[in-house]
Amino acid sequence: MRSAKSSRNLPSGQLPWATRPIDILSYGEPLVGFYPLQVAENLKPETKMKNPWIATWGGDTSNIILAASKLGLSCAYLTRVGEDPFGEGFLSLWKSSGILTDFVQRDSDHRTGLYFVSFQNEKHVLTYYRKDSAASHIDPEGFGLTNLSSVKIFHLSGISLAISEKAREFGIALMKAAREQGAFVSFDTNFRPSLWNKGQARKLFEQIIPAYVHILATTDEEMELLGWGDTPEALPVRLPGPEYYLIKQGERGVYVRSPIEKVIHPAFPVPVVDTVGAGDAFDAGFLRAFLHSVPLKEAVRYASAVAALVCTGQGPLEKQPTHQEVEAFLMNPP
Ligand code: KDG
């Protein structure tokens, strides 16, 4: 894989990569996710509600930096949380995980968002409580765009852009500034129909992806929903611009394309407990490999291992691995 330090695509006069202290700056919304203690599909609703709930930490852009930080990268988060116990909890989690929280804003008028997990036909369904959340009230004034000159990769998702008009405008300004200041822009479409409709999402994605994105992650399901074709090969033709296309295909594995090669990797056959956060884990693993200039084939294998390990625990964080754990897994894969 091309070194992140090479400058083919970077404007001249930028700080060299090596002097940038932040590997990944992530922008978006953290959410606390609640799981029923027992996953029982056929209980009456009132009986289901007597099930104790277990809190987990979620939110795609938070999951990514927690995974990347555990893999050894230096990460920072740009978001806004409520002055509530969930906001406090997140801050303490990020700090204890070594994540820079200088860009995390606090909001006394709006709360940290939540979701509740239920299961239908053995597939998880998320019910969100996030409307008017603190993150949707992010204050662009609270972050100097020049801070991006110390960032190697700026990461955000379709969710980061869908939570409010303000968050969307700021997200686009950040992508533009990141690119101008020589950072790589990583974008995961993470289309959530509960936040916006597919026409709105597609229109915006088709404007910003060719203009700003270097590393594009999506899923085959989203490609189909957004009308981008039903084969991974269709995407670079439909949306030229990015250097890397990561197309996640659930249990079938992934298809990854760089400017010079393509890699198809099947998912590792692990005992799956929960797939929430697996896609974020894949992105984090890929970004780590990218920053370490790992050849594409190995990078995809590495990222697939990170995702597989996350699927063996409940919620996005329980089984997030360290770099050593990924290496041990890859020495003796299932
Ligand atoms: O990728 C996992 C996320 O879906 C989960 O953590 C919640 O961020 C979330 C969302 O908006 O769906």
PDB file of C-alpha atoms in Angstrom, residues 216-220 232-233 245-257 262-268 278-279 281-283 286 296-305 307-308:
ATOM      1  CA  LEU A 216     -14.244   5.517   1.075  1.00  0.00           C
ATOM      2  CA  ALA A 217     -15.911   2.800   3.134  1.00  0.00           C
ATOM      3  CA  THR A 218     -19.415   1.486   2.517  1.00  0.00           C
ATOM      4  CA  THR A 219     -21.379  -1.766   2.420  1.00  0.00           C
ATOM      5  CA  ASP A 220     -22.917  -3.734  -0.425  1.00  0.00           C
ATOM      6  CA  PRO A 232     -18.361  -3.682  -5.921  1.00  0.00           C
ATOM      7  CA  GLU A 233     -16.725  -2.968  -9.295  1.00  0.00           C
ATOM      8  CA  TYR A 245     -12.715   1.811  -1.826  1.00  0.00           C
ATOM      9  CA  LEU A 246     -13.587  -0.503   1.068  1.00  0.00           C
ATOM     10  CA  ILE A 247     -16.825  -2.368   0.390  1.00  0.00           C
ATOM     11  CA  LYS A 248     -17.945  -4.437   3.352  1.00  0.00           C
ATOM     12  CA  GLN A 249     -20.150  -7.415   2.556  1.00  0.00           C
ATOM     13  CA  GLY A 250     -20.997  -8.762   6.008  1.00  0.00           C
ATOM     14  CA  GLU A 251     -20.343 -12.456   6.446  1.00  0.00           C
ATOM     15  CA  ARG A 252     -19.206 -12.677   2.814  1.00  0.00           C
ATOM     16  CA  GLY A 253     -16.159 -10.547   3.580  1.00  0.00           C
ATOM     17  CA  VAL A 254     -14.826  -7.438   1.852  1.00  0.00           C
ATOM     18  CA  TYR A 255     -13.773  -6.050  -1.500  1.00  0.00           C
ATOM     19  CA  VAL A 256     -11.045  -3.404  -1.402  1.00  0.00           C
ATOM     20  CA  ARG A 257      -9.689  -1.431  -4.323  1.00  0.00           C
ATOM     21  CA  LYS A 262      -7.992  -5.098  -5.760  1.00  0.00           C
ATOM     22  CA  VAL A 263      -8.252  -7.515  -2.875  1.00  0.00           C
ATOM     23  CA  ILE A 264     -11.189  -9.752  -1.973  1.00  0.00           C
ATOM     24  CA  HIS A 265     -11.077 -11.262   1.489  1.00  0.00           C
ATOM     25  CA  PRO A 266     -13.647 -13.621   3.053  1.00  0.00           C
ATOM     26  CA  ALA A 267     -14.817 -12.960   6.610  1.00  0.00           C
ATOM     27  CA  PHE A 268     -13.018 -15.056   9.223  1.00  0.00           C
ATOM     28  CA  ALA A 278     -17.773  -4.627  13.213  1.00  0.00           C
ATOM     29  CA  GLY A 279     -17.722  -2.264  10.220  1.00  0.00           C
ATOM     30  CA  ALA A 281     -13.557  -2.019  13.582  1.00  0.00           C
ATOM     31  CA  PHE A 282     -12.714  -2.916   9.982  1.00  0.00           C
ATOM     32  CA  ASP A 283     -12.187   0.776   9.159  1.00  0.00           C
ATOM     33  CA  PHE A 286      -7.500  -0.606   7.730  1.00  0.00           C
ATOM     34  CA  LEU A 296      -2.877  -3.890   0.607  1.00  0.00           C
ATOM     35  CA  LYS A 297      -3.467  -7.637   0.865  1.00  0.00           C
ATOM     36  CA  GLU A 298      -2.096  -7.753   4.404  1.00  0.00           C
ATOM     37  CA  ALA A 299      -3.927  -4.572   5.342  1.00  0.00           C
ATOM     38  CA  VAL A 300      -7.258  -6.101   4.338  1.00  0.00           C
ATOM     39  CA  ARG A 301      -6.460  -9.320   6.205  1.00  0.00           C
ATOM     40  CA  TYR A 302      -5.506  -7.284   9.281  1.00  0.00           C
ATOM     41  CA  ALA A 303      -8.682  -5.186   9.148  1.00  0.00           C
ATOM     42  CA  SER A 304     -10.805  -8.321   8.653  1.00  0.00           C
ATOM     43  CA  ALA A 305      -9.242  -9.815  11.769  1.00  0.00           C
ATOM     44  CA  ALA A 307     -13.670  -6.874  12.630  1.00  0.00           C
ATOM     45  CA  ALA A 308     -13.932 -10.613  13.303  1.00  0.00           C
TER      46      ALA A 308
END
